[in-house]
PDB file of C-alpha atoms in Angstrom:
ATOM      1  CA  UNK A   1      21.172 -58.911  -9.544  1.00  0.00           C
ATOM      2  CA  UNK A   2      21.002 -55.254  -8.804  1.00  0.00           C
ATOM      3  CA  UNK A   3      19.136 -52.804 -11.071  1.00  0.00           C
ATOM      4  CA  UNK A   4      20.358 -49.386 -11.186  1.00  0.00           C
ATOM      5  CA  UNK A   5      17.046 -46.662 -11.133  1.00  0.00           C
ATOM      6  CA  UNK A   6      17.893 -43.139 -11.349  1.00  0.00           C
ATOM      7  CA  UNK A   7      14.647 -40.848 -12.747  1.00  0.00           C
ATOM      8  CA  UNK A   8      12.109 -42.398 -10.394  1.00  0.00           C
ATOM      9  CA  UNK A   9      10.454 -39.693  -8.100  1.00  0.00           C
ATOM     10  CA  UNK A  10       8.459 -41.329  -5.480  1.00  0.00           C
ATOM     11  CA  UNK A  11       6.348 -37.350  -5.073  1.00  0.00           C
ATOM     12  CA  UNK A  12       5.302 -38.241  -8.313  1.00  0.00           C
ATOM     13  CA  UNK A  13       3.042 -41.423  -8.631  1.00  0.00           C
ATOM     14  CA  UNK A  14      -0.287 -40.587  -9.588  1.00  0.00           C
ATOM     15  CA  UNK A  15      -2.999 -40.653  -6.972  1.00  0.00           C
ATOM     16  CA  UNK A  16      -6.387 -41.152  -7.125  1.00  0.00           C
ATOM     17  CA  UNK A  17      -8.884 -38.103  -5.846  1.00  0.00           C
ATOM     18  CA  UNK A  18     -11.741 -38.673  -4.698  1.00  0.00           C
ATOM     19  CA  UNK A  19     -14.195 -35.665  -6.440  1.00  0.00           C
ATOM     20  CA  UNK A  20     -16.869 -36.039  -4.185  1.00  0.00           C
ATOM     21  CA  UNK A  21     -15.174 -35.391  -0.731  1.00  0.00           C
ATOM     22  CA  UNK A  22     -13.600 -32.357  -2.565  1.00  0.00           C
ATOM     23  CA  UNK A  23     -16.841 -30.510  -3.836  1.00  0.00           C
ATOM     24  CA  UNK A  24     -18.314 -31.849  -0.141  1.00  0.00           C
ATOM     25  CA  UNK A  25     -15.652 -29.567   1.405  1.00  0.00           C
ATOM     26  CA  UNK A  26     -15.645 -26.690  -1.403  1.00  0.00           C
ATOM     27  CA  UNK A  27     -19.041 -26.447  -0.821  1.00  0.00           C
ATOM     28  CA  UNK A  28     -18.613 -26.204   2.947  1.00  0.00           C
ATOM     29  CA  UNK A  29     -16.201 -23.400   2.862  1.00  0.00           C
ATOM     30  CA  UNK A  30     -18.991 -21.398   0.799  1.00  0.00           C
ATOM     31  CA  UNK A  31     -21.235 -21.800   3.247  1.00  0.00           C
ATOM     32  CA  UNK A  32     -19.403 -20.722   6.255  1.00  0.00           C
ATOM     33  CA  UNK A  33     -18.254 -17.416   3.847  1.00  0.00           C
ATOM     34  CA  UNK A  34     -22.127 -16.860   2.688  1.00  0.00           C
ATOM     35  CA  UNK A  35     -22.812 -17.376   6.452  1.00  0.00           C
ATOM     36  CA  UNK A  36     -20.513 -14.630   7.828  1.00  0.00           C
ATOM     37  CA  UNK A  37     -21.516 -11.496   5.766  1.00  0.00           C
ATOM     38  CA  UNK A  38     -20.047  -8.475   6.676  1.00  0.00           C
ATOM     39  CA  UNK A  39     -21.534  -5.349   6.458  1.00  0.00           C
ATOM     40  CA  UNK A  40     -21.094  -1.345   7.274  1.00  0.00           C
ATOM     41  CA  UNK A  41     -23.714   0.724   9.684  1.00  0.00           C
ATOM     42  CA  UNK A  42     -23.540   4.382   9.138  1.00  0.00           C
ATOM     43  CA  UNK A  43     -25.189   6.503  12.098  1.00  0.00           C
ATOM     44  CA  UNK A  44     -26.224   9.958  11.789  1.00  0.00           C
ATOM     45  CA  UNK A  45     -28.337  11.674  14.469  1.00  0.00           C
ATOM     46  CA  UNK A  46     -30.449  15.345  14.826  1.00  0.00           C
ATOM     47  CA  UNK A  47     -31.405  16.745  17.759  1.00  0.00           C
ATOM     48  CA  UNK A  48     -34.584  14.831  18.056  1.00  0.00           C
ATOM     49  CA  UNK A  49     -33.997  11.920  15.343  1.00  0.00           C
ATOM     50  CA  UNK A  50     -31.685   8.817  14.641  1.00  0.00           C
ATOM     51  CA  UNK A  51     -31.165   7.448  11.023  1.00  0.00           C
ATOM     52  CA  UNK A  52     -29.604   4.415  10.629  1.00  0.00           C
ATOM     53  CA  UNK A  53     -28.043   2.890   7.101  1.00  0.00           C
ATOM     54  CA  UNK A  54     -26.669  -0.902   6.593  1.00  0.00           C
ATOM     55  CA  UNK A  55     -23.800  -0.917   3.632  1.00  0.00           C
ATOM     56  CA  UNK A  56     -22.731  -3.525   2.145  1.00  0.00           C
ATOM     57  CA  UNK A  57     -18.789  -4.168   1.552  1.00  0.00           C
ATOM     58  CA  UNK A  58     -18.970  -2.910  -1.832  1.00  0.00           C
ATOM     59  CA  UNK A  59     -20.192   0.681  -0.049  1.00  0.00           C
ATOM     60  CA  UNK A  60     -24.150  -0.611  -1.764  1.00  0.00           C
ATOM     61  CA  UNK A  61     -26.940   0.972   0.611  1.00  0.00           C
ATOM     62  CA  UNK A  62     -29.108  -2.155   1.378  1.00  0.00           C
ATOM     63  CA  UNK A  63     -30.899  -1.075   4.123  1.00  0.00           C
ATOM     64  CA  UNK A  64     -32.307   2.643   5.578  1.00  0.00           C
ATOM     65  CA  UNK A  65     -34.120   2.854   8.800  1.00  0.00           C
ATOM     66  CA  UNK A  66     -34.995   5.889  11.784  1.00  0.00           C
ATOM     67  CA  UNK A  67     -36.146   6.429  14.643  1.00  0.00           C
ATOM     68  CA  UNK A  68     -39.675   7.691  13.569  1.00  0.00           C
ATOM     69  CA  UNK A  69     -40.427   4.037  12.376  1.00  0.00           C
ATOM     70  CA  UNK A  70     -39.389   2.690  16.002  1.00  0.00           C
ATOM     71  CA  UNK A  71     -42.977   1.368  17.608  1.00  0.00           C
ATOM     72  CA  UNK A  72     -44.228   3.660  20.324  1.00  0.00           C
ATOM     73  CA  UNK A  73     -43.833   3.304  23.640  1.00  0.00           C
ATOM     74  CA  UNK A  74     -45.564   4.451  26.809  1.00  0.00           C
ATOM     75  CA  UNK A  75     -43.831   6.964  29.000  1.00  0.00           C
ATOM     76  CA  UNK A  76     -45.112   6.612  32.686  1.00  0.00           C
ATOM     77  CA  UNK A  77     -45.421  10.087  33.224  1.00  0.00           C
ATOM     78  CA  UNK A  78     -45.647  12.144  30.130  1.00  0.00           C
ATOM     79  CA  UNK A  79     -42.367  13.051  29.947  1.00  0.00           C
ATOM     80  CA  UNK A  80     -40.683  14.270  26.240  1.00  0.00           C
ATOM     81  CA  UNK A  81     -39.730  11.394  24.360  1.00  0.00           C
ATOM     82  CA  UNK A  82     -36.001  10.090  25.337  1.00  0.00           C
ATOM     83  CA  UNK A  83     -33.870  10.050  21.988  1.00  0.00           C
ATOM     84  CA  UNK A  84     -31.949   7.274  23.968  1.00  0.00           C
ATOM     85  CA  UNK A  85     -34.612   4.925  24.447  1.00  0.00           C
ATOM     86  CA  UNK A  86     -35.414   5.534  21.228  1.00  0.00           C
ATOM     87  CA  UNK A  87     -32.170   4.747  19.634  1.00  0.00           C
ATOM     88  CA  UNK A  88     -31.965   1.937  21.809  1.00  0.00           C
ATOM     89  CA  UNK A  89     -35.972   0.766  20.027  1.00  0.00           C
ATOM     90  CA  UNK A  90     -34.168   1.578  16.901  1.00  0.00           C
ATOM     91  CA  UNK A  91     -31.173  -0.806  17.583  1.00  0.00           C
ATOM     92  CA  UNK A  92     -32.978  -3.648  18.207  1.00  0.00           C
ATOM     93  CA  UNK A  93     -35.453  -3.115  15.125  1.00  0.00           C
ATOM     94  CA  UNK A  94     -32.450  -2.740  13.089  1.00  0.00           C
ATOM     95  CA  UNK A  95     -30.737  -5.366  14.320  1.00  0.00           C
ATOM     96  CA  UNK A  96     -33.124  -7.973  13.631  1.00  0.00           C
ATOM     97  CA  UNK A  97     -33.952  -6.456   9.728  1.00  0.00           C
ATOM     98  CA  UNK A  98     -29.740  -6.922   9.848  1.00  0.00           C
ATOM     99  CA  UNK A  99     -29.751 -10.529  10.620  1.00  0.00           C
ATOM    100  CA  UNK A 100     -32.838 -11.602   8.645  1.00  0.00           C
ATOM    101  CA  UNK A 101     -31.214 -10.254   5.830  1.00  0.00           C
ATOM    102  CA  UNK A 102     -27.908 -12.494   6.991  1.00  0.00           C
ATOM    103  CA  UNK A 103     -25.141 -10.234   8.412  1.00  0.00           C
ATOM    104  CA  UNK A 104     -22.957 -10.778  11.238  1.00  0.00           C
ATOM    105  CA  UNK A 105     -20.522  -8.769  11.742  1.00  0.00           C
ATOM    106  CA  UNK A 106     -20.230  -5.090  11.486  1.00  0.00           C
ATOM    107  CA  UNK A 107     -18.390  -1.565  11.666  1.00  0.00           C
ATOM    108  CA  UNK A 108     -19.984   0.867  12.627  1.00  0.00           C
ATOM    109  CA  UNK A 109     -19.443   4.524  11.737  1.00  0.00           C
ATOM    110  CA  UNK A 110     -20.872   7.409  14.012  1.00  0.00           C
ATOM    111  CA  UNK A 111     -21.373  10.160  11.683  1.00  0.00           C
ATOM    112  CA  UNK A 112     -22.453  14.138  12.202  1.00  0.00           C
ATOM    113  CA  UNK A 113     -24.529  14.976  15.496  1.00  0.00           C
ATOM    114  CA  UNK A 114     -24.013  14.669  19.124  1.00  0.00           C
ATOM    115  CA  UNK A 115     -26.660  12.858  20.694  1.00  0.00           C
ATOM    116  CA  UNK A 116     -27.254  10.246  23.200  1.00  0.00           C
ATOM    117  CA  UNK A 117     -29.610   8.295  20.635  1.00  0.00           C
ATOM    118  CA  UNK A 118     -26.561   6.926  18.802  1.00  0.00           C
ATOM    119  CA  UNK A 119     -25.171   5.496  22.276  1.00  0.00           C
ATOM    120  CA  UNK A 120     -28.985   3.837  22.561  1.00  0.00           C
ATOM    121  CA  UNK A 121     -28.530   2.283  18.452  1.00  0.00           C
ATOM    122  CA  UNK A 122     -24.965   0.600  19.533  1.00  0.00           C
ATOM    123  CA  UNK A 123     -25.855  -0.561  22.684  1.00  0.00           C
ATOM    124  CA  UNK A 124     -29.193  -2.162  21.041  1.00  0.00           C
ATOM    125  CA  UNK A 125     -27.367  -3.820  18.156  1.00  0.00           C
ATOM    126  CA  UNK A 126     -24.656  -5.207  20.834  1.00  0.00           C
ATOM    127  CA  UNK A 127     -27.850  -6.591  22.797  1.00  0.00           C
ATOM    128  CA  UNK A 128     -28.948  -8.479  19.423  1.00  0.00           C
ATOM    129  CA  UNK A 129     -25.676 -10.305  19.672  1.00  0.00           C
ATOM    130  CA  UNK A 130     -24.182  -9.245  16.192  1.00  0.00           C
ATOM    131  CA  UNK A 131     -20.126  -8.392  16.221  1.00  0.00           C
ATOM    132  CA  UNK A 132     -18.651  -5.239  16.215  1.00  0.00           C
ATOM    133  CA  UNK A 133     -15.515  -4.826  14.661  1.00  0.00           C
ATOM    134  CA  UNK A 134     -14.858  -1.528  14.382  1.00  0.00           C
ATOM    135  CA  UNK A 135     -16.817   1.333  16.285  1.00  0.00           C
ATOM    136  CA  UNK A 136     -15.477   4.913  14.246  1.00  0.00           C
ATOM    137  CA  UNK A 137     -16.447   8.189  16.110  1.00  0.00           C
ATOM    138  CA  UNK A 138     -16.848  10.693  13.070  1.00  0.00           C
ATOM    139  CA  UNK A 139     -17.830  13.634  14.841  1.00  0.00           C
ATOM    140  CA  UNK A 140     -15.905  16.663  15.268  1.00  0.00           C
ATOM    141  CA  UNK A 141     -16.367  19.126  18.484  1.00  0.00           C
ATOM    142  CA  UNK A 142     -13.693  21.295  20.095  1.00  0.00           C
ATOM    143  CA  UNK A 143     -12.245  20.199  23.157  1.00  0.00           C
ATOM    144  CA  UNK A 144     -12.044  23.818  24.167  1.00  0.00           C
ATOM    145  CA  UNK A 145     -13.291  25.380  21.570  1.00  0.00           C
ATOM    146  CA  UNK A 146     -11.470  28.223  19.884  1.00  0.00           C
ATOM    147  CA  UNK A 147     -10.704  31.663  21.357  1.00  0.00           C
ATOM    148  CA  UNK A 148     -14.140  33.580  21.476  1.00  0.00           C
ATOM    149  CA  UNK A 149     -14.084  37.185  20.663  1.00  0.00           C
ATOM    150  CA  UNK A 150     -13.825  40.099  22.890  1.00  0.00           C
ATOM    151  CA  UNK A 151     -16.573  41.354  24.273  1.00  0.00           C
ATOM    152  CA  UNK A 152     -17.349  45.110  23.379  1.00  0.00           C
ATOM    153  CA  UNK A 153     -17.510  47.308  26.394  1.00  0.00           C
ATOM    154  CA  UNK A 154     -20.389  49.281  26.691  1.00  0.00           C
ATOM    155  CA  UNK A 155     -20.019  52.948  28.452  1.00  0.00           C
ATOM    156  CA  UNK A 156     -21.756  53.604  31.537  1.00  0.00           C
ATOM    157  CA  UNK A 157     -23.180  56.977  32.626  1.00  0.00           C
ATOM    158  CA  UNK A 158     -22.302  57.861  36.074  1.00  0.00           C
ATOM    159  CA  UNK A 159     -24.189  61.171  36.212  1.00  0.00           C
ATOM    160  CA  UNK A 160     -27.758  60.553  36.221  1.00  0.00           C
ATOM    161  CA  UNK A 161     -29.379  62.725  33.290  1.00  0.00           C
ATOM    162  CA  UNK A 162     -30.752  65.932  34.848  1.00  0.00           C
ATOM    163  CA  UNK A 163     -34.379  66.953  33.939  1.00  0.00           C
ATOM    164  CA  UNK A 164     -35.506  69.977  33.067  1.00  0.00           C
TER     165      UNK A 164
END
């Protein structure tokens, strides 16, 4: 005796979930996102100062920090203080405030100012062990520079002036 079955889908019988095991694993893939925390360093740097400021994705300052605030340290011979050594202080200050506060990865802008204390704030915060993604040079300095202007030529005597 054959029976003839034509709407059955077999993709279709219910099947028990079990909740539990799905918040366990919803609630795992928060953590992992709230764990990686991405965030934006802005750099700007003066002749004799570094400022540092940590962004959040949504472009919301969270964090403001410079080289002034960098602990002091002793120069062997009483040379002027090195704006690299100082960034580099300043990058591994900032660093730390960075991943107490939970970020891990980061892009990094270089804004206005040529100076080798930036160079000292990267290389600290790549010593901490944090990620870089992105490292954005921002500053703007001729390669040659433009044309300067001429000179004015000044008019030499070649008498000497008699006197009288």
């Amino acid at each position: 005796m054959l029976i003839k079955v034509e709407n059955i889908n077999p993709f279709l019988i219910p099947v028990k979930i079990n909740t539990s095991l799905v918040n366990s694993i919803e609630e795992k893939n928060l953590l992992k996102k709230n764990k990686e925390k991405k965030g934006i360093i802005f750099i700007k740097s003066t002749k004799r100062n570094v400022f540092c400021t940590l962004l959040d994705i949504d472009k919301k300052k969270v964090k403001t920090s410079c080289s002034l605030r960098v602990p002091v340290y002793e120069n062997q011979y009483n040379e002027r203080e090195n704006p690299y050594i100082r960034g580099l202080l300043l990058g591994n200050s900032f660093g730390d405030k960075a991943i107490k506060l939970g970020y891990t990865e980061f892009m990094i802008y270089l804004g206005s100012g040529i100076n080798k204390g930036r160079r000292g704030v990267v290389r600290g915060l790549s010593k901490k062990g944090v990620k870089i993604t992105v490292l954005h040079l921002g500053t703007r300095y001729p390669h040659n520079g433009c044309r300067p202007v001429k000179v004015r030529r000044k008019k030499f005597r070649t008498k000497p002036k008699n006197f009288r």
